[in-house]
Coordinates of C-alpha atoms (C1' of nucleotides) in Angstrom, one line a residue:
Chain A
M1 CA 66.4 157.7 88.7
D2 CA 67.7 155.5 85.6
I3 CA 69.8 157.3 82.6
F4 CA 67.2 156.6 80.0
N5 CA 64.7 159.6 81.7
L6 CA 67.3 161.5 80.7
S7 CA 67.2 163.3 77.5
S8 CA 70.3 162.8 74.7
R9 CA 71.0 167.0 75.4
E10 CA 71.5 166.2 78.9
L11 CA 73.1 162.6 78.4
G12 CA 75.9 164.6 76.2
L13 CA 75.9 167.4 78.6
L14 CA 76.0 164.6 81.6
I15 CA 80.0 162.9 79.2
F16 CA 81.0 166.3 78.8
L17 CA 81.4 167.5 82.6
A18 CA 82.6 163.9 83.4
Q19 CA 85.5 164.1 80.8
N20 CA 86.4 167.8 82.2
R21 CA 87.1 166.3 85.2
A22 CA 83.7 167.0 87.0
A23 CA 83.0 164.3 88.4
E24 CA 86.0 164.9 90.8
R25 CA 85.8 168.5 91.9
E26 CA 84.0 171.5 91.0
I27 CA 84.5 172.7 87.7
E28 CA 84.1 175.8 86.2
I29 CA 82.0 176.4 83.3
T30 CA 79.4 179.7 81.4
T31 CA 75.8 178.4 79.7
T32 CA 77.6 180.0 77.1
Q33 CA 80.6 177.7 76.4
L34 CA 78.3 174.6 76.5
A35 CA 75.9 176.4 74.3
N36 CA 78.9 177.0 71.9
F37 CA 79.8 173.2 72.8
F38 CA 76.8 171.2 71.3
H39 CA 75.9 174.0 69.0
I40 CA 72.2 175.1 71.1
S41 CA 71.3 178.2 72.3
Q42 CA 72.9 179.7 76.0
Q43 CA 69.0 179.7 77.3
T44 CA 68.9 175.8 76.5
A45 CA 72.5 175.0 78.5
S46 CA 71.0 177.0 81.4
R47 CA 67.7 174.6 81.3
C48 CA 70.1 171.7 81.0
L49 CA 72.0 172.9 84.1
L50 CA 69.3 173.5 86.1
K51 CA 67.7 170.3 85.2
L52 CA 70.5 168.2 86.4
N53 CA 70.3 170.2 89.2
K54 CA 66.8 169.8 90.4
L55 CA 67.4 165.8 89.5
E56 CA 70.4 165.7 91.9
I57 CA 72.9 164.2 89.0
V58 CA 75.1 167.5 89.4
T59 CA 75.6 170.1 92.3
W60 CA 75.8 173.2 90.6
K61 CA 76.3 177.2 91.8
S62 CA 75.5 180.0 89.5
S63 CA 76.3 183.6 89.8
P64 CA 76.5 186.2 87.4
K65 CA 80.5 185.4 87.1
G66 CA 80.0 181.4 86.1
S67 CA 79.1 178.6 87.1
L68 CA 80.8 176.0 89.5
V69 CA 79.0 172.5 88.7
K70 CA 80.2 168.9 89.6
L71 CA 79.0 165.3 89.5
T72 CA 76.7 163.8 92.4
S73 CA 77.1 160.6 92.9
D74 CA 74.1 159.9 91.2
G75 CA 76.0 161.4 88.2
V76 CA 78.4 158.8 88.4
Y77 CA 76.1 156.4 89.2
M78 CA 73.8 157.6 85.9
L79 CA 77.4 156.7 83.8
D80 CA 78.3 154.1 85.0
Q81 CA 74.7 152.2 84.9
L82 CA 75.2 153.5 80.9
R83 CA 78.0 151.7 81.1
L84 CA 76.5 148.5 81.7
E85 CA 73.8 149.0 79.3
L86 CA 76.6 149.0 76.6
E87 CA 78.7 146.2 77.7
K88 CA 75.2 144.4 77.6
A89 CA 74.5 145.6 74.5
L90 CA 77.9 145.0 73.0
H91 CA 78.0 141.3 74.7
P92 CA 74.8 140.1 74.8
D93 CA 75.9 136.7 75.7
L94 CA 77.8 137.5 78.6
M95 CA 76.0 135.9 81.2
S96 CA 78.2 137.1 84.3
I97 CA 80.8 139.5 85.5
K98 CA 83.9 137.9 87.0
I99 CA 86.4 139.3 89.0
R100 CA 89.3 138.4 91.0
G101 CA 90.7 139.4 94.3
T102 CA 92.7 139.2 97.0
I103 CA 91.6 138.8 100.8
T104 CA 92.7 141.8 102.8
T105 CA 92.4 142.9 106.3
G106 CA 90.4 146.1 106.8
K107 CA 90.2 148.2 109.9
G108 CA 87.5 146.4 111.7
E109 CA 84.9 149.1 110.0
G110 CA 82.6 147.0 108.6
K111 CA 82.0 145.1 111.3
Y112 CA 81.1 148.3 113.1
Y113 CA 78.8 149.4 110.4
I114 CA 77.2 146.4 109.8
S115 CA 76.1 145.7 113.2
Q116 CA 74.3 148.4 113.4
P117 CA 70.5 147.8 114.6
G118 CA 69.5 150.3 111.5
Y119 CA 71.5 148.1 109.5
M120 CA 70.8 144.9 110.9
E121 CA 66.9 145.0 110.0
S122 CA 67.2 146.2 106.7
F123 CA 69.9 143.7 105.8
K124 CA 67.1 140.3 107.1
K125 CA 64.1 142.3 105.5
K126 CA 65.5 143.2 102.2
L127 CA 68.5 140.3 102.0
G128 CA 66.7 137.9 103.4
F129 CA 69.6 137.0 105.9
K130 CA 70.8 138.0 109.1
P131 CA 74.8 138.4 107.8
F132 CA 77.4 137.0 110.2
L133 CA 78.9 140.3 112.1
G134 CA 82.1 140.7 110.0
T135 CA 82.7 141.3 106.3
L136 CA 85.9 140.0 104.6
N137 CA 87.9 142.2 102.6
V138 CA 88.5 141.8 98.9
K139 CA 91.0 143.9 97.6
I140 CA 90.1 143.7 93.5
K141 CA 92.9 143.2 91.4
S142 CA 94.4 146.1 89.2
D143 CA 93.2 144.2 85.7
C144 CA 89.5 143.9 87.4
I145 CA 88.6 147.4 88.3
K146 CA 86.9 148.1 85.1
Q147 CA 84.5 144.6 86.0
L148 CA 83.8 146.3 89.2
E149 CA 82.7 149.6 87.9
L150 CA 80.3 147.2 85.5
I151 CA 79.3 146.0 89.0
R152 CA 78.3 149.4 90.0
G153 CA 76.4 150.5 86.9
S154 CA 73.5 147.6 87.8
W155 CA 70.5 148.9 90.0
P156 CA 71.6 147.9 93.6
I157 CA 69.7 146.7 96.9
I158 CA 69.5 149.7 98.7
I159 CA 69.8 149.8 102.7
E160 CA 68.3 153.3 103.7
N161 CA 70.9 155.7 105.7
F162 CA 69.4 155.9 109.5
E163 CA 70.4 157.5 112.6
N164 CA 70.8 156.8 116.7
E165 CA 71.4 159.2 119.0
E166 CA 75.4 159.3 118.4
R167 CA 75.0 160.1 114.2
T168 CA 74.2 159.3 111.0
F169 CA 74.4 156.3 109.0
G170 CA 74.3 157.3 104.9
K171 CA 72.5 154.3 102.5
V172 CA 74.5 151.6 101.9
L173 CA 74.0 149.6 98.5
C174 CA 73.9 146.1 97.9
Y175 CA 74.8 143.5 94.9
P176 CA 74.5 139.7 95.1
L177 CA 77.2 137.8 93.9
K178 CA 78.6 134.6 94.3
I179 CA 81.8 133.7 95.4
V180 CA 83.5 130.8 92.7
G181 CA 83.1 127.4 94.4
L182 CA 80.5 128.7 97.2
D183 CA 77.2 128.4 96.9
A184 CA 75.7 130.2 100.1
K185 CA 73.9 133.8 99.5
V186 CA 76.8 136.6 99.0
V187 CA 76.5 140.2 98.9
G188 CA 79.0 143.3 98.0
I189 CA 78.0 146.2 100.4
I190 CA 79.2 149.4 98.8
P191 CA 78.6 152.8 101.1
Q192 CA 76.7 155.5 99.3
R193 CA 79.5 158.0 99.8
T194 CA 82.1 156.4 98.9
H195 CA 81.6 157.0 95.3
H196 CA 85.6 157.2 95.3
P197 CA 87.1 155.0 93.4
S198 CA 87.5 152.4 95.9
N199 CA 89.3 148.9 94.7
V200 CA 88.2 147.2 98.1
L201 CA 84.9 145.4 97.9
E202 CA 83.2 144.6 101.8
L203 CA 81.5 141.2 101.0
I204 CA 78.9 139.7 103.5
S205 CA 77.4 136.7 103.9
K206 CA 74.9 134.3 106.3
L207 CA 78.4 132.4 107.2
N208 CA 81.7 133.5 108.4
L209 CA 83.4 133.6 105.2
R210 CA 86.9 133.8 106.3
D211 CA 86.5 130.5 108.2
T212 CA 84.4 128.9 106.0
L213 CA 86.4 129.0 102.8
N214 CA 89.5 129.2 105.5
L215 CA 90.7 132.3 103.5
K216 CA 94.4 134.2 105.1
D217 CA 95.5 137.4 103.5
D218 CA 96.9 137.7 100.2
D219 CA 94.4 134.4 99.5
E220 CA 92.7 135.2 95.8
I221 CA 89.2 134.6 95.3
E222 CA 86.5 134.7 92.3
I223 CA 83.6 136.2 92.3
E224 CA 81.2 136.4 90.2
F225 CA 78.2 139.2 89.5
P226 CA 75.2 137.1 87.2
L227 CA 74.2 139.5 84.4
E228 CA 69.9 139.8 84.0
Y229 CA 68.6 140.8 81.1
K230 CA 65.5 142.9 81.8
R231 CA 65.9 146.6 82.3
E232 CA 64.0 148.1 85.4
S233 CA 60.7 148.8 83.6
D234 CA 61.0 152.4 85.6
Chain B
M1 CA 76.8 160.3 61.9
D2 CA 77.5 161.1 65.3
I3 CA 76.2 159.4 68.6
F4 CA 75.0 162.9 70.4
N5 CA 73.0 163.5 67.4
L6 CA 70.4 160.9 67.9
S7 CA 67.4 161.7 70.3
S8 CA 67.8 159.3 73.8
R9 CA 64.6 157.7 73.1
E10 CA 66.5 156.8 69.8
L11 CA 69.6 155.3 71.7
G12 CA 67.3 153.5 74.4
L13 CA 65.9 151.9 71.1
L14 CA 69.6 150.9 69.5
I15 CA 70.5 149.5 72.9
F16 CA 67.8 147.4 73.4
L17 CA 67.8 146.1 69.6
A18 CA 71.9 145.4 70.4
Q19 CA 70.9 143.3 73.8
N20 CA 68.6 141.6 72.2
R21 CA 71.2 140.2 69.7
A22 CA 70.3 142.6 67.0
A23 CA 73.8 143.4 65.8
E24 CA 74.5 139.9 64.9
R25 CA 70.8 138.4 62.8
E26 CA 67.9 140.1 62.5
I27 CA 65.7 140.2 65.4
E28 CA 61.4 139.7 65.2
I29 CA 59.8 142.4 67.5
T30 CA 56.6 144.5 66.8
T31 CA 56.4 148.5 67.4
T32 CA 53.8 147.5 70.1
Q33 CA 56.9 145.4 72.1
L34 CA 58.8 148.4 72.1
A35 CA 56.3 150.8 72.9
N36 CA 55.5 148.8 76.1
F37 CA 59.1 148.3 77.2
F38 CA 59.8 152.1 76.7
H39 CA 56.4 153.3 77.6
I40 CA 55.6 155.1 74.7
S41 CA 53.1 154.8 71.9
Q42 CA 52.6 152.9 69.1
Q43 CA 53.1 155.5 66.9
T44 CA 56.1 157.0 68.8
A45 CA 57.9 153.1 68.4
S46 CA 56.9 153.2 64.8
R47 CA 58.5 156.6 64.0
C48 CA 62.0 155.7 65.8
L49 CA 62.7 152.6 64.0
L50 CA 61.9 154.7 60.7
K51 CA 64.2 157.1 61.5
L52 CA 66.8 154.6 62.5
N53 CA 66.3 152.7 59.3
K54 CA 67.0 155.9 57.5
L55 CA 69.6 156.9 59.0
E56 CA 71.3 153.5 58.3
I57 CA 72.0 152.6 61.5
V58 CA 69.4 149.8 61.7
T59 CA 68.0 147.6 58.9
W60 CA 64.1 147.1 58.7
K61 CA 61.9 145.0 57.1
S62 CA 58.1 145.8 58.4
S63 CA 54.8 143.9 57.0
P64 CA 51.3 143.5 58.7
K65 CA 52.8 140.8 60.8
G66 CA 55.3 142.7 62.6
S67 CA 59.0 143.5 62.2
L68 CA 62.4 142.4 61.1
V69 CA 64.9 144.4 62.4
K70 CA 69.0 144.4 62.4
L71 CA 71.9 146.8 63.4
T72 CA 74.0 147.8 60.4
S73 CA 77.7 148.6 61.1
D74 CA 77.0 151.8 61.5
G75 CA 74.5 151.2 63.9
V76 CA 77.8 148.7 66.2
Y77 CA 80.0 151.6 65.5
M78 CA 77.4 154.3 67.4
L79 CA 77.7 152.3 70.2
D80 CA 81.2 151.4 70.0
Q81 CA 81.1 155.2 69.9
L82 CA 79.4 155.9 73.2
R83 CA 81.1 153.6 74.6
L84 CA 84.5 155.3 73.9
E85 CA 82.9 159.1 75.3
L86 CA 81.9 157.3 78.2
E87 CA 85.5 155.9 79.5
K88 CA 87.0 158.9 79.0
A89 CA 84.0 160.5 80.9
L90 CA 84.5 157.5 83.6
H91 CA 88.5 157.6 83.6
P92 CA 89.3 161.8 82.6
D93 CA 92.8 161.1 83.1
L94 CA 93.0 158.1 80.5
M95 CA 95.5 160.1 77.9
S96 CA 96.3 156.5 75.8
I97 CA 94.5 152.8 75.4
K98 CA 97.2 150.1 75.6
I99 CA 97.0 147.1 73.7
R100 CA 99.2 144.1 73.9
G101 CA 99.5 141.3 70.4
T102 CA 101.6 139.2 69.4
I103 CA 102.6 138.9 65.4
T104 CA 100.9 136.5 63.3
T105 CA 101.3 136.1 59.8
G106 CA 98.3 136.3 57.2
K107 CA 97.7 134.9 54.1
G108 CA 98.8 137.7 52.5
E109 CA 95.8 139.5 51.8
G110 CA 97.0 142.6 53.5
K111 CA 99.8 143.1 51.2
Y112 CA 97.2 142.4 48.6
Y113 CA 94.1 144.6 49.1
I114 CA 97.3 147.8 50.5
S115 CA 98.8 147.6 46.9
Q116 CA 95.6 148.2 45.0
P117 CA 96.6 151.9 43.7
G118 CA 92.9 153.3 44.1
Y119 CA 93.8 152.5 48.2
M120 CA 97.7 154.1 47.5
E121 CA 96.5 157.0 46.5
S122 CA 94.3 157.9 49.3
F123 CA 96.5 156.3 51.8
K124 CA 99.1 159.1 50.6
K125 CA 96.8 161.4 50.4
K126 CA 95.1 161.5 54.0
L127 CA 97.7 159.4 56.0
G128 CA 100.6 161.2 54.8
F129 CA 102.8 158.5 54.1
K130 CA 103.3 155.5 51.5
P131 CA 102.7 152.3 52.8
F132 CA 105.2 149.8 53.0
L133 CA 103.6 146.5 50.3
G134 CA 102.6 144.9 53.0
T135 CA 100.4 144.6 56.6
L136 CA 102.0 143.3 60.3
N137 CA 99.4 141.3 61.6
V138 CA 99.1 141.5 65.4
K139 CA 96.3 139.2 67.6
I140 CA 95.1 140.7 70.0
K141 CA 95.5 139.3 73.4
S142 CA 92.2 138.1 74.7
D143 CA 92.2 141.0 78.3
C144 CA 93.0 143.6 75.9
I145 CA 89.8 142.5 73.3
K146 CA 88.1 145.9 75.3
Q147 CA 90.7 148.1 74.4
L148 CA 90.7 147.6 70.8
E149 CA 87.0 147.9 70.8
L150 CA 87.7 151.3 72.5
I151 CA 89.5 151.9 70.0
R152 CA 86.5 151.3 67.2
G153 CA 84.5 153.7 68.9
S154 CA 86.6 156.7 67.5
W155 CA 86.5 158.2 64.5
P156 CA 89.2 156.8 62.4
I157 CA 90.0 159.2 59.1
I158 CA 88.4 156.5 56.0
I159 CA 89.6 155.8 53.3
E160 CA 87.3 155.3 50.7
N161 CA 86.2 152.3 48.6
F162 CA 86.4 152.3 45.0
E163 CA 86.7 149.6 42.2
N164 CA 87.9 148.5 38.9
E165 CA 87.5 146.6 36.2
E166 CA 87.7 143.0 37.9
R167 CA 85.6 143.5 41.4
T168 CA 85.0 146.7 44.2
F169 CA 86.8 147.3 47.7
G170 CA 84.6 148.5 50.6
K171 CA 86.4 151.2 52.9
V172 CA 89.4 151.2 55.2
L173 CA 89.1 152.3 58.8
C174 CA 92.4 153.4 59.7
Y175 CA 93.4 154.6 63.2
P176 CA 96.7 156.5 64.5
L177 CA 98.6 154.3 66.8
K178 CA 102.1 154.2 67.9
I179 CA 104.4 150.6 68.3
V180 CA 105.7 151.1 72.3
G181 CA 109.6 151.8 71.8
L182 CA 109.0 153.0 67.9
D183 CA 109.2 156.5 66.9
A184 CA 107.7 155.7 63.1
K185 CA 103.5 156.9 62.4
V186 CA 102.1 153.4 62.4
V187 CA 98.4 152.7 61.1
G188 CA 95.9 149.9 61.9
I189 CA 93.5 149.3 59.4
I190 CA 90.3 147.6 59.6
P191 CA 88.6 147.1 56.3
Q192 CA 84.9 147.9 57.2
R193 CA 82.8 145.3 56.3
T194 CA 84.7 143.1 59.0
H195 CA 83.0 144.5 61.8
H196 CA 82.2 140.7 63.0
P197 CA 85.3 140.3 66.1
S198 CA 88.5 140.2 64.3
N199 CA 91.0 139.7 67.2
V200 CA 93.7 140.3 64.3
L201 CA 94.7 143.8 64.1
E202 CA 97.0 144.8 60.9
L203 CA 99.0 147.5 61.0
I204 CA 101.2 149.7 58.0
S205 CA 103.7 151.7 58.1
K206 CA 106.2 153.3 55.6
L207 CA 108.9 150.8 57.1
N208 CA 109.0 147.1 57.0
L209 CA 107.6 146.5 60.4
R210 CA 108.5 143.5 60.9
D211 CA 112.2 143.8 59.9
T212 CA 112.5 147.2 61.5
L213 CA 111.6 145.8 64.8
N214 CA 113.0 142.2 63.8
L215 CA 110.3 140.5 64.5
K216 CA 109.3 136.7 64.1
D217 CA 105.7 134.9 64.8
D218 CA 104.8 134.7 68.1
D219 CA 106.7 137.9 69.4
E220 CA 105.0 140.2 71.7
I221 CA 104.1 144.4 70.9
E222 CA 102.5 146.6 73.0
I223 CA 100.7 149.2 70.9
E224 CA 99.4 153.2 72.0
F225 CA 96.3 154.4 70.9
P226 CA 96.2 158.3 71.9
L227 CA 93.3 159.5 73.9
E228 CA 92.3 162.9 72.5
Y229 CA 89.7 164.9 74.6
K230 CA 87.6 167.0 72.2
R231 CA 85.2 165.9 70.2
E232 CA 83.8 166.3 67.3
S233 CA 81.7 169.3 66.6
D234 CA 78.9 167.4 64.6
Chain C
dA1 C1' 47.3 141.1 64.6
dT2 C1' 50.3 144.5 62.6
dT3 C1' 52.4 149.5 60.4
dA4 C1' 51.6 154.1 59.7
dC5 C1' 48.4 158.3 58.6
dT6 C1' 46.0 162.4 59.8
dA7 C1' 44.7 165.1 63.4
dT8 C1' 45.3 167.6 67.7
dT9 C1' 48.1 168.2 71.9
dT10 C1' 52.4 168.9 74.9
dT11 C1' 56.6 169.3 74.4
dG12 C1' 61.1 172.2 73.9
dC13 C1' 64.2 175.9 71.5
dG14 C1' 65.3 179.8 70.6
dA15 C1' 65.0 185.0 71.1
dG16 C1' 64.7 189.1 73.4
dT17 C1' 65.5 191.0 77.4
dA18 C1' 65.2 191.8 83.0
dG19 C1' 68.3 191.3 87.2
Chain D
dT1 C1' 79.7 189.5 81.1
dC2 C1' 77.1 186.2 83.6
dT3 C1' 71.8 183.7 85.0
dA4 C1' 67.6 182.7 83.7
dC5 C1' 62.7 184.8 82.8
dT6 C1' 58.5 184.8 79.0
dC7 C1' 56.9 184.7 74.8
dG8 C1' 56.1 182.2 70.0
dC9 C1' 57.0 179.2 67.0
dA10 C1' 58.4 174.3 65.6
dA11 C1' 58.8 169.9 66.8
dA12 C1' 57.6 165.3 69.0
dA13 C1' 54.3 163.2 71.2
dT14 C1' 49.6 160.8 71.6
dA15 C1' 45.1 159.6 70.2
dG16 C1' 42.3 157.8 66.6
dT17 C1' 41.7 155.3 62.6
dA18 C1' 42.6 153.8 57.7
dA19 C1' 44.9 149.4 54.9

DNA sequence: ATTACTATTTTGCGAGTAG
DNA sequence: TCTACTCGCAAAATAGTAA
């Protein structure tokens, strides 16, 4: 789903909802309120919500007393996506986004997840390499959080969800990156569920990054995200 | 003109043009190219450009050989505006934007301009105070340029253009700000012509800011731009 | 090749109203 | 009150084509 497939009304509605904190939690709202705000009819507001709901951009519970609306992670992604496009529009000379962060030690979850055969197969197929069984956790510096958000706005390589006997594993979003000073392919991974603001980015590579780069906790590295100037043609 | 009055097609077109550097200079493009990119008919692309041109969002010279298109300052403003709305959507808890900069000495132009009676009248009427005859020039730190762009995306108080016997004076855009640590009303002013990236913000106030705050060149100050959460109702 | 007019089709809005 | 249906009309898209 592409932000440019939404009508301007739907986009405006999405922004309005997010500004009213509907990205974090369900908010109460009536179609009449929306209609008044946007100077449209109540029917049109209703139709818009209906469509956003069908597109899985918002979840929506309607009742004769009003509506409860919340953005889905797809909805937030739409906004991130638009933000990246705008960034490229306002800074067409920008070739890459640079992010600084420090090495941190996770709870070993990353290793557990990427070791799952269901993921490993997809990694090999879609990323073109078999990742080292471990992730390098990078805590993004606070003044680079916006850059991380920009990366989220780009079209990721999607590692599909799957399930085994015990449980289900969600989708993983992958972003091809570079570590400044290292030539090897590196990929940032973000589990789809986690659209809550996380300031830790997990990196995978064919190599054991921690050893190769001889990194200790709190060491600082710089990550580079190359921008491409072709938009997905739907 | 409000960004939310554009159709999504027009918005997409505007972003596309800006991404192709049409904010800086005239670019060559044909309506057929646009039609292919957006998967619409050539006629619709033509009409979109026509409309953007009529709204003075782009300048457009068409000929049987193709078109030359360039964004106007209004066009860039549309994008800045959308960026601010998105910022508020993605960070609904943000109450203000903070910018750091250092004091610098201008060429005395600021004083010349704001002393013009044509401006002075408007300042008094629209800002509610008679500014001190001089501006405090603040060179924005490079890592705060984006915040300055966000301010440009807000709806300014507009001091109208006028002319006297000798020459014409353009519009001035005013943004109510705060200097951290000072209670007095302060206003950032940007001449409308200057939509070229300027990293200097001129501040005016009833007070002589330089003296009141006892500032020397290269001193650092922090500026705060309060965000409001009501959108203009057309 | 272009742009852009006219005719026709399609989409989408708002009014009225049922649940 | 709410949401959300149908219907009639208006706006906007496409196709064909002229310049």
